């Protein structure tokens, strides 16, 4: 019973760490250079990408996570859904966007990221 309680505590701790404490890094788009985003260990890194209004943007995803969860990256506001092959760079060209925030995530929304256009 004690073993079970300890295991439960560890799982709760992991969930807290996974969803709240593991703060993702940020990236700022510059000079039309592609922004590299690594898909691994349940997070996009960086998970927040800043760009300016009117700036076209290229995101270069590198999927390292083999779980099927990481297979797609979707941009619901942009109507985009792109397959990410494992171990390959996948470039996604985005049009110049209006000011605002645009989410991107895997199909189950476990991987989550955000474009911040301002
Ligand atoms: Cu997923």
mmCIF file of C-alpha atoms and ligand atoms in Angstrom:
data_model
loop_
_atom_site.group_PDB
_atom_site.id
_atom_site.type_symbol
_atom_site.label_atom_id
_atom_site.label_comp_id
_atom_site.label_asym_id
_atom_site.label_seq_id
_atom_site.Cartn_x
_atom_site.Cartn_y
_atom_site.Cartn_z
ATOM 1 C CA UNK A 1 0.000 0.000 0.000
ATOM 2 C CA UNK A 2 2.860 2.362 0.854
ATOM 3 C CA UNK A 3 4.520 1.496 -2.442
ATOM 4 C CA UNK A 4 1.319 2.312 -4.257
ATOM 5 C CA UNK A 5 1.012 5.698 -2.528
ATOM 6 C CA UNK A 6 4.603 6.571 -3.384
ATOM 7 C CA UNK A 7 4.044 5.633 -7.002
ATOM 8 C CA UNK A 8 0.894 7.771 -7.119
ATOM 9 C CA UNK A 9 2.780 10.724 -5.629
ATOM 10 C CA UNK A 10 5.540 10.360 -8.186
ATOM 11 C CA UNK A 11 3.046 10.299 -11.043
ATOM 12 C CA UNK A 12 1.328 13.421 -9.706
ATOM 13 C CA UNK A 13 4.723 15.113 -9.412
ATOM 14 C CA UNK A 14 5.566 14.184 -12.986
ATOM 15 C CA UNK A 15 2.263 15.561 -14.261
ATOM 16 C CA UNK A 16 2.812 18.846 -12.419
ATOM 17 C CA UNK A 17 6.343 19.130 -13.775
ATOM 18 C CA UNK A 18 5.259 18.221 -17.297
ATOM 19 C CA UNK A 19 2.420 20.674 -17.630
ATOM 20 C CA UNK A 20 3.282 23.597 -15.369
ATOM 21 C CA UNK A 21 6.892 23.773 -14.319
ATOM 22 C CA UNK A 22 8.717 23.003 -17.526
ATOM 23 C CA UNK A 23 8.619 26.565 -18.880
ATOM 24 C CA UNK A 24 9.338 26.618 -22.591
ATOM 25 C CA UNK A 25 11.930 28.864 -24.189
ATOM 26 C CA UNK A 26 11.133 31.651 -26.621
ATOM 27 C CA UNK A 27 12.468 32.678 -30.009
ATOM 28 C CA UNK A 28 12.338 35.956 -31.914
ATOM 29 C CA UNK A 29 12.074 35.851 -35.712
ATOM 30 C CA UNK A 30 14.737 37.937 -37.488
ATOM 31 C CA UNK A 31 15.623 38.660 -41.114
ATOM 32 C CA UNK A 32 13.492 35.880 -42.594
ATOM 33 C CA UNK A 33 15.818 33.275 -41.128
ATOM 34 C CA UNK A 34 14.070 29.973 -40.338
ATOM 35 C CA UNK A 35 13.247 29.374 -36.706
ATOM 36 C CA UNK A 36 14.321 25.932 -35.542
ATOM 37 C CA UNK A 37 11.837 24.146 -33.302
ATOM 38 C CA UNK A 38 12.771 20.788 -31.789
ATOM 39 C CA UNK A 39 9.954 18.366 -31.014
ATOM 40 C CA UNK A 40 11.099 16.185 -28.124
ATOM 41 C CA UNK A 41 10.132 15.007 -24.650
ATOM 42 C CA UNK A 42 6.600 16.310 -24.865
ATOM 43 C CA UNK A 43 7.440 19.924 -25.702
ATOM 44 C CA UNK A 44 8.209 22.155 -28.624
ATOM 45 C CA UNK A 45 11.441 23.996 -28.035
ATOM 46 C CA UNK A 46 11.009 26.887 -28.255
ATOM 47 C CA UNK A 47 7.264 26.819 -27.674
ATOM 48 C CA UNK A 48 6.791 30.583 -28.078
ATOM 49 C CA UNK A 49 7.812 32.302 -31.280
ATOM 50 C CA UNK A 50 7.669 36.081 -31.596
ATOM 51 C CA UNK A 51 7.462 37.835 -34.948
ATOM 52 C CA UNK A 52 6.397 41.201 -36.299
ATOM 53 C CA UNK A 53 3.229 42.102 -38.152
ATOM 54 C CA UNK A 54 3.780 41.772 -41.902
ATOM 55 C CA UNK A 55 6.826 39.513 -41.537
ATOM 56 C CA UNK A 56 6.808 36.189 -43.361
ATOM 57 C CA UNK A 57 7.988 33.353 -41.225
ATOM 58 C CA UNK A 58 9.606 29.975 -41.781
ATOM 59 C CA UNK A 59 9.453 27.415 -39.009
ATOM 60 C CA UNK A 60 11.865 24.497 -39.288
ATOM 61 C CA UNK A 61 10.624 21.628 -37.185
ATOM 62 C CA UNK A 62 12.899 18.765 -36.176
ATOM 63 C CA UNK A 63 10.942 15.913 -34.682
ATOM 64 C CA UNK A 64 12.997 13.729 -32.361
ATOM 65 C CA UNK A 65 10.086 12.225 -30.453
ATOM 66 C CA UNK A 66 9.074 8.863 -31.951
ATOM 67 C CA UNK A 67 5.662 8.763 -30.285
ATOM 68 C CA UNK A 68 2.761 9.039 -32.762
ATOM 69 C CA UNK A 69 1.535 11.952 -30.684
ATOM 70 C CA UNK A 70 4.231 14.180 -32.183
ATOM 71 C CA UNK A 71 3.502 13.252 -35.783
ATOM 72 C CA UNK A 72 1.375 16.225 -36.788
ATOM 73 C CA UNK A 73 1.709 19.889 -36.098
ATOM 74 C CA UNK A 74 -1.456 21.887 -36.607
ATOM 75 C CA UNK A 75 -2.120 25.597 -36.832
ATOM 76 C CA UNK A 76 -5.897 25.759 -36.421
ATOM 77 C CA UNK A 77 -6.234 29.484 -37.110
ATOM 78 C CA UNK A 78 -4.239 29.095 -40.326
ATOM 79 C CA UNK A 79 -5.928 25.888 -41.476
ATOM 80 C CA UNK A 80 -2.557 24.115 -41.567
ATOM 81 C CA UNK A 81 -1.789 20.518 -40.639
ATOM 82 C CA UNK A 82 1.701 19.223 -41.417
ATOM 83 C CA UNK A 83 3.235 15.769 -40.929
ATOM 84 C CA UNK A 84 6.641 15.713 -39.250
ATOM 85 C CA UNK A 85 8.826 12.731 -40.229
ATOM 86 C CA UNK A 86 11.101 11.523 -37.422
ATOM 87 C CA UNK A 87 14.643 12.864 -37.617
ATOM 88 C CA UNK A 88 13.981 15.201 -40.543
ATOM 89 C CA UNK A 89 13.793 18.950 -40.845
ATOM 90 C CA UNK A 90 10.357 20.031 -41.999
ATOM 91 C CA UNK A 91 10.024 23.641 -43.069
ATOM 92 C CA UNK A 92 6.684 25.371 -42.840
ATOM 93 C CA UNK A 93 6.339 28.707 -44.583
ATOM 94 C CA UNK A 94 3.847 31.036 -43.012
ATOM 95 C CA UNK A 95 2.344 34.091 -44.654
ATOM 96 C CA UNK A 96 2.642 37.525 -43.101
ATOM 97 C CA UNK A 97 0.175 37.463 -40.242
ATOM 98 C CA UNK A 98 -2.005 40.015 -38.539
ATOM 99 C CA UNK A 99 -1.304 41.043 -34.983
ATOM 100 C CA UNK A 100 -2.398 38.367 -32.551
ATOM 101 C CA UNK A 101 -1.641 34.977 -31.112
ATOM 102 C CA UNK A 102 -1.756 31.786 -33.140
ATOM 103 C CA UNK A 103 -1.639 28.404 -31.471
ATOM 104 C CA UNK A 104 0.124 25.370 -32.850
ATOM 105 C CA UNK A 105 -0.129 21.904 -31.407
ATOM 106 C CA UNK A 106 -0.136 18.169 -32.104
ATOM 107 C CA UNK A 107 -3.427 16.464 -32.848
ATOM 108 C CA UNK A 108 -4.043 15.648 -29.189
ATOM 109 C CA UNK A 109 -2.821 19.058 -28.018
ATOM 110 C CA UNK A 110 -0.171 17.601 -25.736
ATOM 111 C CA UNK A 111 2.547 19.417 -27.577
ATOM 112 C CA UNK A 112 1.585 23.089 -27.538
ATOM 113 C CA UNK A 113 3.145 26.214 -28.894
ATOM 114 C CA UNK A 114 2.216 29.751 -29.750
ATOM 115 C CA UNK A 115 3.097 32.325 -32.364
ATOM 116 C CA UNK A 116 2.970 35.837 -31.005
ATOM 117 C CA UNK A 117 2.709 38.482 -33.718
ATOM 118 C CA UNK A 118 3.103 42.073 -32.579
HETATM 119 CU CU1 LIG B 1 -0.140 14.710 -29.288
#
